[in-house]
Short mmCIF file of C-alpha atoms and ligand atoms in Angstrom, two decimals:
data_model
loop_
_atom_site.label_atom_id
_atom_site.label_comp_id
_atom_site.label_asym_id
_atom_site.label_seq_id
_atom_site.Cartn_x
_atom_site.Cartn_y
_atom_site.Cartn_z
CA UNK A 15 -34.35 -34.87 -79.64
CA UNK A 16 -31.69 -34.01 -82.23
CA UNK A 17 -33.50 -34.94 -85.46
CA UNK A 18 -36.73 -33.29 -84.31
CA UNK A 19 -35.07 -29.93 -84.01
CA UNK A 20 -34.72 -29.68 -87.77
CA UNK A 21 -38.49 -30.08 -88.18
CA UNK A 22 -40.90 -27.21 -87.77
CA UNK A 23 -41.43 -27.01 -84.02
CA UNK A 24 -44.93 -27.55 -82.63
CA UNK A 25 -44.71 -24.28 -80.75
CA UNK A 26 -42.23 -21.47 -81.03
CA UNK A 27 -42.50 -18.34 -78.91
CA UNK A 28 -40.06 -15.49 -79.29
CA UNK A 29 -39.88 -12.56 -76.90
CA UNK A 30 -43.58 -12.77 -76.09
CA UNK A 31 -45.09 -10.14 -73.83
CA UNK A 32 -48.56 -9.97 -72.38
CA UNK A 33 -49.80 -7.05 -70.32
CA UNK A 34 -52.91 -6.56 -68.22
CA UNK A 35 -52.95 -2.79 -67.79
CA UNK A 36 -49.68 -1.98 -66.05
CA UNK A 37 -49.12 -5.56 -65.04
CA UNK A 38 -46.78 -7.70 -67.13
CA UNK A 39 -48.13 -11.24 -67.13
CA UNK A 40 -45.64 -12.56 -69.69
CA UNK A 41 -42.25 -10.97 -69.76
CA UNK A 42 -40.05 -11.76 -72.75
CA UNK A 43 -40.96 -15.42 -72.95
CA UNK A 44 -39.01 -17.65 -75.33
CA UNK A 45 -40.11 -21.22 -75.69
CA UNK A 46 -39.70 -23.92 -78.27
CA UNK A 47 -41.60 -27.17 -78.16
CA UNK A 48 -40.68 -29.95 -80.58
CA UNK A 49 -43.30 -32.22 -82.11
CA UNK A 50 -44.10 -35.04 -79.75
CA UNK A 51 -42.49 -33.32 -76.82
CA UNK A 52 -44.17 -33.28 -73.40
CA UNK A 53 -43.70 -30.11 -71.41
CA UNK A 54 -44.78 -29.54 -67.84
CA UNK A 55 -45.12 -25.90 -66.86
CA UNK A 56 -44.93 -25.11 -63.16
CA UNK A 57 -44.35 -22.15 -60.93
CA UNK A 58 -45.96 -20.19 -58.14
CA UNK A 59 -49.49 -18.85 -58.37
CA UNK A 60 -49.74 -15.79 -60.58
CA UNK A 61 -46.49 -16.52 -62.38
CA UNK A 62 -48.16 -16.55 -65.81
CA UNK A 63 -48.54 -20.29 -66.48
CA UNK A 64 -52.16 -20.07 -67.60
CA UNK A 65 -51.47 -16.94 -69.60
CA UNK A 66 -48.63 -18.72 -71.37
CA UNK A 67 -50.65 -21.68 -72.57
CA UNK A 68 -53.75 -19.59 -73.29
CA UNK A 69 -51.70 -17.44 -75.65
CA UNK A 70 -50.79 -20.53 -77.66
CA UNK A 71 -54.37 -20.96 -78.91
CA UNK A 72 -55.10 -17.25 -78.83
CA UNK A 73 -57.68 -17.39 -76.06
CA UNK A 74 -55.47 -14.67 -74.66
CA UNK A 75 -53.91 -12.23 -77.17
CA UNK A 76 -50.20 -11.63 -76.72
CA UNK A 77 -49.14 -8.01 -77.05
CA UNK A 78 -45.63 -8.34 -78.41
CA UNK A 79 -43.37 -11.00 -79.81
CA UNK A 80 -43.96 -13.92 -82.14
CA UNK A 81 -45.84 -17.15 -81.66
CA UNK A 82 -45.79 -19.91 -84.26
CA UNK A 83 -47.84 -23.06 -83.93
CA UNK A 84 -46.87 -25.80 -86.36
CA UNK A 85 -45.36 -23.08 -88.51
CA UNK A 86 -48.47 -20.88 -88.56
CA UNK A 87 -47.87 -17.42 -87.18
CA UNK A 88 -50.42 -16.25 -84.64
CA UNK A 89 -50.69 -12.73 -85.96
CA UNK A 90 -54.26 -12.00 -84.86
CA UNK A 91 -55.63 -12.79 -88.34
CA UNK A 92 -58.85 -14.77 -88.17
CA UNK A 93 -57.64 -17.35 -90.68
CA UNK A 94 -54.44 -18.10 -88.76
CA UNK A 95 -56.16 -18.15 -85.40
CA UNK A 96 -58.60 -20.68 -86.78
CA UNK A 97 -55.82 -22.82 -88.22
CA UNK A 98 -54.01 -22.82 -84.87
CA UNK A 99 -57.14 -23.65 -82.91
CA UNK A 100 -57.77 -26.59 -85.20
CA UNK A 101 -54.31 -27.90 -84.37
CA UNK A 102 -54.68 -27.49 -80.62
CA UNK A 103 -56.98 -28.97 -78.03
CA UNK A 104 -57.41 -27.48 -74.58
CA UNK A 105 -58.43 -28.89 -71.22
CA UNK A 106 -59.38 -26.48 -68.45
CA UNK A 107 -59.18 -26.70 -64.69
CA UNK A 108 -62.95 -26.20 -64.45
CA UNK A 109 -63.74 -28.66 -67.29
CA UNK A 110 -65.99 -26.15 -69.11
CA UNK A 111 -68.23 -28.84 -70.51
CA UNK A 112 -71.44 -27.50 -72.00
CA UNK A 113 -73.93 -28.25 -69.19
CA UNK A 114 -77.04 -28.19 -71.40
CA UNK A 115 -75.76 -30.91 -73.72
CA UNK A 116 -75.22 -34.58 -73.13
CA UNK A 117 -71.71 -35.99 -73.01
CA UNK A 118 -72.17 -37.24 -76.56
CA UNK A 119 -73.44 -33.87 -77.81
CA UNK A 120 -70.50 -32.17 -76.13
CA UNK A 121 -68.20 -34.39 -78.19
CA UNK A 122 -70.02 -34.20 -81.53
CA UNK A 123 -70.79 -30.47 -81.65
CA UNK A 124 -67.40 -29.30 -82.93
CA UNK A 125 -66.82 -32.13 -85.43
CA UNK A 126 -70.29 -31.55 -86.90
CA UNK A 127 -70.34 -27.76 -87.00
CA UNK A 128 -66.68 -26.93 -87.54
CA UNK A 129 -65.68 -29.94 -89.65
CA UNK A 130 -68.97 -30.62 -91.38
CA UNK A 131 -69.05 -34.23 -90.25
CA UNK A 132 -72.31 -36.16 -90.49
CA UNK A 133 -74.04 -37.02 -87.24
CA UNK A 134 -73.31 -40.71 -87.64
CA UNK A 135 -69.63 -40.12 -88.32
CA UNK A 136 -69.31 -37.69 -85.44
CA UNK A 137 -71.05 -40.14 -83.17
CA UNK A 138 -68.64 -42.94 -84.07
CA UNK A 139 -65.72 -40.63 -83.54
CA UNK A 140 -67.06 -39.49 -80.17
CA UNK A 141 -67.70 -43.05 -79.02
CA UNK A 142 -64.18 -43.99 -80.09
CA UNK A 143 -62.65 -41.33 -77.83
CA UNK A 144 -65.14 -41.83 -75.01
CA UNK A 145 -64.14 -45.48 -75.04
CA UNK A 146 -60.54 -44.45 -74.94
CA UNK A 147 -61.08 -42.34 -71.82
CA UNK A 148 -63.12 -45.29 -70.44
CA UNK A 149 -66.57 -43.73 -70.13
CA UNK A 150 -68.53 -44.85 -73.21
CA UNK A 151 -71.41 -45.85 -70.93
CA UNK A 152 -71.96 -42.25 -69.81
CA UNK A 153 -72.54 -40.89 -73.31
CA UNK A 154 -76.22 -40.06 -72.82
CA UNK A 155 -75.79 -38.37 -69.45
CA UNK A 156 -75.45 -34.67 -68.78
CA UNK A 157 -72.15 -33.36 -67.38
CA UNK A 158 -73.80 -32.43 -64.07
CA UNK A 159 -74.57 -36.10 -63.49
CA UNK A 160 -70.92 -37.15 -63.65
CA UNK A 161 -68.12 -37.01 -61.10
CA UNK A 162 -65.37 -34.45 -61.55
CA UNK A 163 -62.94 -37.05 -62.80
CA UNK A 164 -65.43 -38.31 -65.34
CA UNK A 165 -66.19 -34.78 -66.49
CA UNK A 166 -62.54 -34.05 -67.04
CA UNK A 167 -62.13 -37.24 -69.05
CA UNK A 168 -65.09 -36.18 -71.19
CA UNK A 169 -63.39 -32.83 -71.69
CA UNK A 170 -60.28 -34.65 -72.90
CA UNK A 171 -62.34 -36.81 -75.25
CA UNK A 172 -64.20 -33.75 -76.53
CA UNK A 173 -60.90 -32.05 -77.39
CA UNK A 174 -59.54 -35.19 -79.04
CA UNK A 175 -62.57 -35.40 -81.32
CA UNK A 176 -61.12 -32.46 -83.25
CA UNK A 177 -57.96 -34.53 -83.76
CA UNK A 178 -55.55 -31.91 -82.44
CA UNK A 179 -51.80 -32.23 -82.88
CA UNK A 180 -51.05 -30.40 -79.64
CA UNK A 181 -52.86 -30.69 -76.33
CA UNK A 182 -52.84 -27.87 -73.81
CA UNK A 183 -53.76 -28.64 -70.21
CA UNK A 184 -54.30 -25.95 -67.59
CA UNK A 185 -54.21 -27.59 -64.15
CA UNK A 186 -56.52 -30.38 -65.28
CA UNK A 187 -56.55 -32.07 -61.89
CA UNK A 188 -56.57 -29.09 -59.52
CA UNK A 189 -60.35 -29.00 -59.17
CA UNK A 190 -60.64 -32.73 -58.53
CA UNK A 191 -61.05 -34.68 -55.33
CA UNK A 192 -57.85 -36.60 -54.61
CA UNK A 193 -59.32 -39.99 -55.49
CA UNK A 194 -60.14 -38.79 -59.01
CA UNK A 195 -56.79 -37.27 -59.85
CA UNK A 196 -55.33 -40.61 -60.77
CA UNK A 197 -57.88 -41.53 -63.44
CA UNK A 198 -57.29 -38.25 -65.23
CA UNK A 199 -53.53 -38.51 -65.02
CA UNK A 200 -53.70 -42.08 -66.36
CA UNK A 201 -55.66 -40.80 -69.34
CA UNK A 202 -53.06 -38.13 -69.95
CA UNK A 203 -50.22 -40.63 -69.66
CA UNK A 204 -51.87 -42.79 -72.28
CA UNK A 205 -52.09 -39.81 -74.57
CA UNK A 206 -48.43 -39.05 -73.98
CA UNK A 207 -47.45 -42.62 -74.81
CA UNK A 208 -49.21 -42.27 -78.14
CA UNK A 209 -46.91 -39.44 -79.06
CA UNK A 210 -49.15 -36.45 -78.54
CA UNK A 211 -47.38 -33.12 -78.16
CA UNK A 212 -48.41 -31.84 -74.74
CA UNK A 213 -48.04 -28.68 -72.71
CA UNK A 214 -49.34 -29.18 -69.26
CA UNK A 215 -49.61 -26.78 -66.36
CA UNK A 216 -49.70 -28.97 -63.28
CA UNK A 217 -48.44 -29.33 -59.75
CA UNK A 218 -48.50 -33.12 -60.00
CA UNK A 219 -44.78 -33.66 -59.70
CA UNK A 220 -45.08 -37.44 -59.95
CA UNK A 221 -46.69 -37.02 -63.33
CA UNK A 222 -44.02 -34.50 -64.35
CA UNK A 223 -41.23 -36.87 -63.36
CA UNK A 224 -42.76 -39.75 -65.23
CA UNK A 225 -44.07 -38.12 -68.38
CA UNK A 226 -42.36 -34.80 -69.03
CA UNK A 227 -39.42 -34.44 -71.38
CA UNK A 228 -38.83 -31.00 -69.98
CA UNK A 229 -39.99 -28.87 -67.08
CA UNK A 230 -40.53 -25.17 -67.67
CA UNK A 231 -40.41 -23.18 -64.46
CA UNK A 232 -42.01 -19.74 -64.46
CA UNK A 233 -41.84 -16.87 -62.03
CA UNK A 234 -43.25 -13.35 -62.36
CA UNK A 235 -44.07 -13.77 -66.03
CA UNK A 236 -40.66 -15.11 -67.01
CA UNK A 237 -39.44 -18.55 -67.92
CA UNK A 238 -36.78 -18.81 -65.25
CA UNK A 239 -35.57 -22.32 -65.79
CA UNK A 240 -35.99 -25.20 -68.26
CA UNK A 241 -34.56 -28.62 -67.64
CA UNK A 242 -35.25 -32.33 -67.85
CA UNK A 243 -37.26 -33.46 -64.80
CA UNK A 244 -34.33 -35.39 -63.26
CA UNK A 245 -32.16 -32.38 -63.29
CA UNK A 246 -34.84 -29.89 -62.34
CA UNK A 247 -35.86 -31.82 -59.26
CA UNK A 248 -32.34 -32.72 -58.17
CA UNK A 249 -30.48 -29.55 -59.02
CA UNK A 250 -32.78 -26.58 -59.50
CA UNK A 251 -30.59 -23.71 -60.60
CA UNK A 252 -32.55 -20.75 -59.30
CA UNK A 253 -33.26 -19.90 -55.70
CA UNK A 254 -36.93 -19.33 -56.62
CA UNK A 255 -37.27 -22.84 -58.05
CA UNK A 256 -35.69 -24.32 -54.91
CA UNK A 257 -38.15 -22.60 -52.57
CA UNK A 258 -41.00 -23.54 -54.90
CA UNK A 259 -39.99 -27.20 -54.89
CA UNK A 260 -39.59 -27.19 -51.13
CA UNK A 261 -43.15 -25.95 -50.74
CA UNK A 262 -44.69 -28.27 -53.24
CA UNK A 263 -42.97 -31.46 -52.22
CA UNK A 264 -43.87 -31.12 -48.54
CA UNK B 5 -130.10 -2.97 -51.41
CA UNK B 6 -127.54 -5.57 -50.39
CA UNK B 7 -123.90 -4.73 -49.66
CA UNK B 8 -122.56 -7.00 -52.36
CA UNK B 9 -124.45 -9.01 -54.94
CA UNK B 10 -122.57 -12.19 -55.91
CA UNK B 11 -124.96 -12.89 -58.75
CA UNK B 12 -124.25 -9.48 -60.25
CA UNK B 13 -120.51 -10.13 -59.97
CA UNK B 14 -120.93 -13.45 -61.74
CA UNK B 15 -122.99 -11.85 -64.45
CA UNK B 16 -120.31 -9.21 -65.01
CA UNK B 17 -117.76 -12.01 -65.22
CA UNK B 18 -119.69 -13.47 -68.13
CA UNK B 19 -120.46 -10.09 -69.62
CA UNK B 20 -119.57 -10.19 -73.32
CA UNK B 21 -118.44 -6.56 -73.31
CA UNK B 22 -115.98 -7.25 -70.48
CA UNK B 23 -114.73 -10.44 -72.10
CA UNK B 24 -113.78 -8.50 -75.19
CA UNK B 25 -111.78 -6.21 -72.91
CA UNK B 26 -109.95 -9.29 -71.61
CA UNK B 27 -108.99 -10.19 -75.16
CA UNK B 28 -107.60 -6.68 -75.70
CA UNK B 29 -105.56 -7.03 -72.50
CA UNK B 30 -104.16 -10.34 -73.72
CA UNK B 31 -103.45 -8.88 -77.15
CA UNK B 32 -101.63 -5.87 -75.69
CA UNK B 33 -99.55 -8.12 -73.48
CA UNK B 34 -98.55 -10.53 -76.24
CA UNK B 35 -97.71 -7.73 -78.67
CA UNK B 36 -95.69 -5.87 -76.05
CA UNK B 37 -93.76 -9.01 -75.11
CA UNK B 38 -92.92 -9.87 -78.70
CA UNK B 39 -92.08 -6.30 -79.65
CA UNK B 40 -90.28 -5.70 -76.37
CA UNK B 41 -88.19 -8.85 -76.76
CA UNK B 42 -87.07 -7.94 -80.28
CA UNK B 43 -86.26 -4.36 -79.35
CA UNK B 44 -84.85 -5.41 -75.98
CA UNK B 45 -82.44 -7.90 -77.55
CA UNK B 46 -81.21 -5.19 -79.88
CA UNK B 47 -80.67 -2.84 -76.97
CA UNK B 48 -78.95 -5.55 -74.96
CA UNK B 49 -76.57 -6.17 -77.87
CA UNK B 50 -75.78 -2.46 -78.08
CA UNK B 51 -75.32 -2.31 -74.33
CA UNK B 52 -72.77 -5.13 -74.49
CA UNK B 53 -70.96 -3.71 -77.52
CA UNK B 54 -67.43 -2.46 -77.14
CA UNK B 55 -68.34 0.80 -78.90
CA UNK B 56 -68.76 3.32 -76.07
CA UNK B 57 -71.22 5.49 -78.03
CA UNK B 58 -73.57 2.59 -78.78
CA UNK B 59 -73.24 1.18 -75.27
CA UNK B 60 -73.88 4.64 -73.84
CA UNK B 61 -76.97 5.15 -75.99
CA UNK B 62 -78.36 1.81 -74.84
CA UNK B 63 -77.56 2.61 -71.24
CA UNK B 64 -79.37 5.96 -71.61
CA UNK B 65 -82.41 4.27 -73.13
CA UNK B 66 -82.64 1.78 -70.28
CA UNK B 67 -82.07 4.46 -67.67
CA UNK B 68 -84.75 6.66 -69.20
CA UNK B 69 -87.52 4.10 -69.63
CA UNK B 70 -86.93 2.33 -66.35
CA UNK B 71 -86.64 5.61 -64.54
CA UNK B 72 -89.94 7.14 -65.58
CA UNK B 73 -93.49 5.91 -64.95
CA UNK B 74 -95.16 4.02 -67.77
CA UNK B 75 -98.18 6.22 -67.14
CA UNK B 76 -96.29 9.38 -68.11
CA UNK B 77 -94.80 7.64 -71.16
CA UNK B 78 -98.27 6.67 -72.35
CA UNK B 79 -99.77 10.08 -71.76
CA UNK B 80 -96.88 11.84 -73.49
CA UNK B 81 -97.20 9.59 -76.53
CA UNK B 82 -100.98 9.94 -76.62
CA UNK B 83 -101.51 13.61 -75.83
CA UNK B 84 -98.04 15.15 -75.94
CA UNK B 85 -96.74 14.06 -79.32
CA UNK B 86 -99.73 15.45 -81.28
CA UNK B 87 -98.52 18.86 -80.15
CA UNK B 88 -95.44 18.14 -82.29
CA UNK B 89 -97.63 16.96 -85.13
CA UNK B 90 -97.07 13.27 -84.42
CA UNK B 91 -100.36 11.45 -84.07
CA UNK B 92 -101.09 7.73 -83.73
CA UNK B 93 -104.26 5.79 -83.17
CA UNK B 94 -105.06 5.00 -79.56
CA UNK B 95 -104.06 1.38 -79.84
CA UNK B 96 -100.79 2.27 -81.59
CA UNK B 97 -99.99 4.72 -78.80
CA UNK B 98 -100.57 2.02 -76.20
CA UNK B 99 -98.43 -0.50 -78.10
CA UNK B 100 -95.60 1.96 -78.70
CA UNK B 101 -95.55 2.93 -75.03
CA UNK B 102 -95.74 -0.63 -73.73
CA UNK B 103 -93.09 -1.91 -76.16
CA UNK B 104 -90.65 0.94 -75.49
CA UNK B 105 -91.08 0.45 -71.76
CA UNK B 106 -90.95 -3.34 -71.76
CA UNK B 107 -87.86 -3.33 -74.00
CA UNK B 108 -85.90 -1.48 -71.34
CA UNK B 109 -86.69 -4.15 -68.73
CA UNK B 110 -86.13 -7.05 -71.10
CA UNK B 111 -82.83 -5.60 -72.33
CA UNK B 112 -81.47 -5.78 -68.80
CA UNK B 113 -82.77 -9.32 -68.36
CA UNK B 114 -81.25 -10.46 -71.65
CA UNK B 115 -77.96 -8.79 -70.84
CA UNK B 116 -77.60 -10.24 -67.38
CA UNK B 117 -78.54 -13.66 -68.77
CA UNK B 118 -75.61 -13.51 -71.16
CA UNK B 119 -73.26 -12.07 -68.57
CA UNK B 120 -74.07 -14.97 -66.25
CA UNK B 121 -72.81 -17.56 -68.72
CA UNK B 122 -69.24 -18.11 -67.60
CA UNK B 123 -66.36 -16.94 -69.76
CA UNK B 124 -65.07 -20.51 -69.62
CA UNK B 125 -67.96 -21.65 -71.80
CA UNK B 126 -66.97 -19.27 -74.58
CA UNK B 127 -63.32 -20.14 -74.16
CA UNK B 128 -64.09 -23.83 -74.48
CA UNK B 129 -66.06 -23.10 -77.65
CA UNK B 130 -63.20 -21.09 -79.13
CA UNK B 131 -60.69 -23.77 -78.21
CA UNK B 132 -62.86 -26.25 -80.13
CA UNK B 133 -62.77 -23.97 -83.22
CA UNK B 134 -66.50 -23.30 -83.08
CA UNK B 135 -67.50 -20.31 -85.19
CA UNK B 136 -68.83 -17.21 -83.43
CA UNK B 137 -72.33 -18.01 -84.69
CA UNK B 138 -72.28 -21.62 -83.44
CA UNK B 139 -70.81 -20.44 -80.16
CA UNK B 140 -73.72 -18.02 -79.77
CA UNK B 141 -76.46 -20.26 -81.06
CA UNK B 142 -75.47 -23.55 -79.45
CA UNK B 143 -73.43 -22.62 -76.39
CA UNK B 144 -74.20 -19.15 -75.04
CA UNK B 145 -77.81 -18.55 -76.03
CA UNK B 146 -79.35 -21.75 -74.61
CA UNK B 147 -77.61 -21.26 -71.28
CA UNK B 148 -78.44 -17.56 -71.14
CA UNK B 149 -82.04 -18.28 -72.06
CA UNK B 150 -82.43 -20.75 -69.24
CA UNK B 151 -81.22 -18.12 -66.79
CA UNK B 152 -83.57 -15.55 -68.31
CA UNK B 153 -86.79 -17.49 -67.90
CA UNK B 154 -87.54 -16.66 -64.25
CA UNK B 155 -86.98 -12.88 -64.54
CA UNK B 156 -88.64 -12.90 -67.96
CA UNK B 157 -91.68 -14.56 -66.43
CA UNK B 158 -91.85 -11.99 -63.67
CA UNK B 159 -91.58 -9.17 -66.12
CA UNK B 160 -94.41 -10.56 -68.23
CA UNK B 161 -96.58 -10.97 -65.14
CA UNK B 162 -95.98 -7.36 -64.27
CA UNK B 163 -96.61 -6.28 -67.87
CA UNK B 164 -99.94 -8.09 -67.90
CA UNK B 165 -101.10 -5.87 -65.06
CA UNK B 166 -99.39 -2.76 -66.43
CA UNK B 167 -101.56 -2.91 -69.56
CA UNK B 168 -104.35 -1.57 -67.32
CA UNK B 169 -102.59 1.80 -67.46
CA UNK B 170 -103.57 1.99 -71.12
CA UNK B 171 -107.11 2.58 -69.88
CA UNK B 172 -106.00 6.12 -69.06
CA UNK B 173 -105.49 6.88 -72.75
CA UNK B 174 -108.89 5.27 -73.45
CA UNK B 175 -107.80 1.89 -74.78
CA UNK B 176 -110.77 -0.35 -74.13
CA UNK B 177 -108.99 -3.16 -72.38
CA UNK B 178 -110.20 -4.96 -69.27
CA UNK B 179 -109.71 -2.06 -66.86
CA UNK B 180 -111.29 0.55 -69.09
CA UNK B 181 -114.30 -1.59 -69.85
CA UNK B 182 -114.74 -2.30 -66.14
CA UNK B 183 -114.77 1.46 -65.56
CA UNK B 184 -117.36 1.88 -68.28
CA UNK B 185 -119.60 -0.81 -66.80
CA UNK B 186 -119.17 0.64 -63.36
CA UNK B 187 -120.20 4.12 -64.48
CA UNK B 188 -123.25 2.68 -66.16
CA UNK B 189 -124.48 0.50 -63.27
CA UNK B 190 -122.71 1.86 -60.15
CA UNK B 191 -122.03 -1.67 -58.90
CA UNK B 192 -118.43 -0.87 -58.10
CA UNK B 193 -117.47 -3.95 -56.07
CA UNK B 194 -119.28 -6.34 -58.37
CA UNK B 195 -117.65 -5.04 -61.56
CA UNK B 196 -114.16 -4.89 -60.09
CA UNK B 197 -114.59 -8.34 -58.53
CA UNK B 198 -115.10 -9.69 -62.05
CA UNK B 199 -112.12 -7.74 -63.39
CA UNK B 200 -109.95 -8.89 -60.47
CA UNK B 201 -110.93 -12.49 -61.16
CA UNK B 202 -109.83 -12.09 -64.77
CA UNK B 203 -106.46 -10.61 -63.82
CA UNK B 204 -105.93 -13.43 -61.34
CA UNK B 205 -106.81 -16.03 -63.93
CA UNK B 206 -104.47 -14.48 -66.49
CA UNK B 207 -101.53 -14.21 -64.09
CA UNK B 208 -102.13 -17.74 -62.77
CA UNK B 209 -102.22 -19.21 -66.25
CA UNK B 210 -99.01 -17.41 -67.06
CA UNK B 211 -97.43 -18.70 -63.80
CA UNK B 212 -98.27 -22.24 -64.88
CA UNK B 213 -96.78 -21.66 -68.33
CA UNK B 214 -93.65 -20.22 -66.75
CA UNK B 215 -93.24 -23.23 -64.49
CA UNK B 216 -93.55 -25.52 -67.48
CA UNK B 217 -90.92 -23.54 -69.37
CA UNK B 218 -88.56 -23.62 -66.41
CA UNK B 219 -88.96 -27.34 -66.11
CA UNK B 220 -88.52 -27.90 -69.82
CA UNK B 221 -85.36 -25.83 -70.18
CA UNK B 222 -83.94 -26.95 -66.88
CA UNK B 223 -84.16 -30.64 -67.77
CA UNK B 224 -80.42 -31.33 -67.86
CA UNK B 225 -80.44 -30.16 -64.23
CA UNK B 226 -76.70 -29.87 -63.93
CA UNK B 227 -75.80 -29.17 -60.34
CA UNK B 228 -73.05 -26.91 -61.59
CA UNK B 229 -75.41 -24.82 -63.69
CA UNK B 230 -77.76 -24.35 -60.82
CA UNK B 231 -74.96 -22.91 -58.77
CA UNK B 232 -74.18 -20.50 -61.58
CA UNK B 233 -77.83 -19.55 -61.81
CA UNK B 234 -78.12 -18.95 -58.10
CA UNK B 235 -75.15 -16.64 -57.96
CA UNK B 236 -76.03 -14.77 -61.14
CA UNK B 237 -77.15 -11.17 -60.98
CA UNK B 238 -80.19 -12.01 -63.13
CA UNK B 239 -82.70 -11.69 -60.32
CA UNK B 240 -81.83 -8.07 -59.79
CA UNK B 241 -82.81 -7.17 -63.33
CA UNK B 242 -86.35 -8.27 -62.74
CA UNK B 243 -86.69 -6.43 -59.47
CA UNK B 244 -88.33 -3.07 -59.41
CA UNK B 245 -92.05 -3.05 -60.00
CA UNK B 246 -93.53 -0.90 -62.67
CA UNK B 247 -95.45 2.19 -61.68
N1 ATP C 328 -57.90 -10.86 -67.22
C1 ATP C 328 -56.94 -10.43 -66.38
N2 ATP C 328 -56.90 -9.15 -65.98
C2 ATP C 328 -55.94 -8.71 -65.15
N3 ATP C 328 -54.97 -9.46 -64.65
C3 ATP C 328 -54.95 -10.76 -65.00
C4 ATP C 328 -55.92 -11.32 -65.89
N4 ATP C 328 -55.64 -12.62 -66.06
C5 ATP C 328 -54.56 -12.85 -65.32
N5 ATP C 328 -54.13 -11.75 -64.69
C6 ATP C 328 -52.96 -11.64 -63.82
O1 ATP C 328 -51.84 -12.15 -64.49
C7 ATP C 328 -51.03 -12.89 -63.62
C8 ATP C 328 -50.74 -14.24 -64.22
O2 ATP C 328 -51.96 -14.96 -64.25
P1 ATP C 328 -52.00 -16.49 -64.63
O3 ATP C 328 -53.41 -16.89 -64.54
O4 ATP C 328 -51.30 -16.70 -65.92
O5 ATP C 328 -51.16 -17.13 -63.46
P2 ATP C 328 -50.94 -18.67 -63.13
O6 ATP C 328 -49.47 -18.87 -63.10
O7 ATP C 328 -51.73 -19.50 -64.03
O8 ATP C 328 -51.49 -18.74 -61.65
P3 ATP C 328 -52.33 -19.88 -60.93
O9 ATP C 328 -51.35 -20.92 -60.48
O10 ATP C 328 -52.94 -19.17 -59.79
O11 ATP C 328 -53.32 -20.40 -61.91
C9 ATP C 328 -51.75 -12.96 -62.29
O12 ATP C 328 -51.11 -12.09 -61.38
C10 ATP C 328 -53.13 -12.50 -62.58
O13 ATP C 328 -53.63 -11.75 -61.51
MG1 MG C 329 -53.46 -20.68 -63.81
#
């Protein structure tokens, strides 16, 4: 960890606030993520986990504070937003695949239109990542013809086709039947092993224990606690984290 | 004299004068759909804009034209506007009235089609760095369009029949020409039987076209999309028959 700290961090948030009307969804959030670091974000429902990671690629606009992604300040300028989105990939709980396109078209659309890649190049790239998530044989199917687990792996491949430096996951396995959770988590583990910087909202504590460098625990819009998984699970500092862990582990 | 003469009805069906009226009906419908779609999309865009003045103007337009009978709109354009020194040819009056009216219905259909595409689709597009144009053209529009086809089809069916109201301002479409034949020969049932047959043929052909379109654009048949379509408020927009 020590040498990485001198580099530009992958994500740096300073005193970030996000309001929905009178409601404060993010309350003075500070967070620093080093390149290559794997963060698991957890906390009770409504604590601001989704809001946090959605602010990182500006799908949600923060109201106050500073956010830097790979040194680029997210200051609501089109140019910077675009630069940040090119550096980040996102995977959603509900997959959000484009239902009217085949798996392959889902994967080639962004490389072709946003990166000006030729169809052949984009196709090779897509097949490379579809192979990596172990569904190259489904390339010509439509998302609706795949299982949830397969759809989520396509979503991961689709994001990877833009060659992001940071991957954001918002409860990627919460919408899946139990038997499909594993295949998605395996895919994510593989990604982690390859050194991808990852921020992952998840309640999969086994995954967190195994993969995360750090757990970020949120409550009521605040980052309440940050610790290595060992320590977080064994000795949660806050009362709120203790009750949360009690609920989730049983 | 017999009660109803089938041979007379058949001969009216093949009457050249009446057939030309059918062509005018088709022409009015096609022009009103094309014009109404262009205008309706513009109004839908205004309605969805974040500018409250523009959105309010669009809302007023829709409220006004859906809230008044097409018949009054046609009569006002044809006989009312000349009082203000604005005068169009008969056919222009009919087209202006039909387009203005149809646009209000289509605007609501277009808008609810776009609203029914989940926010997650746009978010996924943004997260992939797609430009706003590509997001619209490749992600939102095709999905919205698929949801629009059924209500769009219903609206066109209803428009096809609504063109008969143009007969009141003396446009010689199918209805008007039937009236003219009827007044000449007094074979009321026979003439209107022929006209009815034409309307049924036109609406049936359109039904078949609509089914083809639905099948064509629904070909990816994603179970997920169907659920979205079923729960969407699109159907409501098409409800409400035209007077
Ligand atoms: N668009 C919105 N408008 C108003 N309130 C919102 C909006 N989005 C989120 N919120 C509120 O902000 C709070 C934080 O939401 P967020 O989705 O970040 O929570 P979360 O920690 O991801 O919860 P969950 O575990 O249920 O996904 C919630 O109380 C939610 O109701
Ligand atoms: Mg959430």
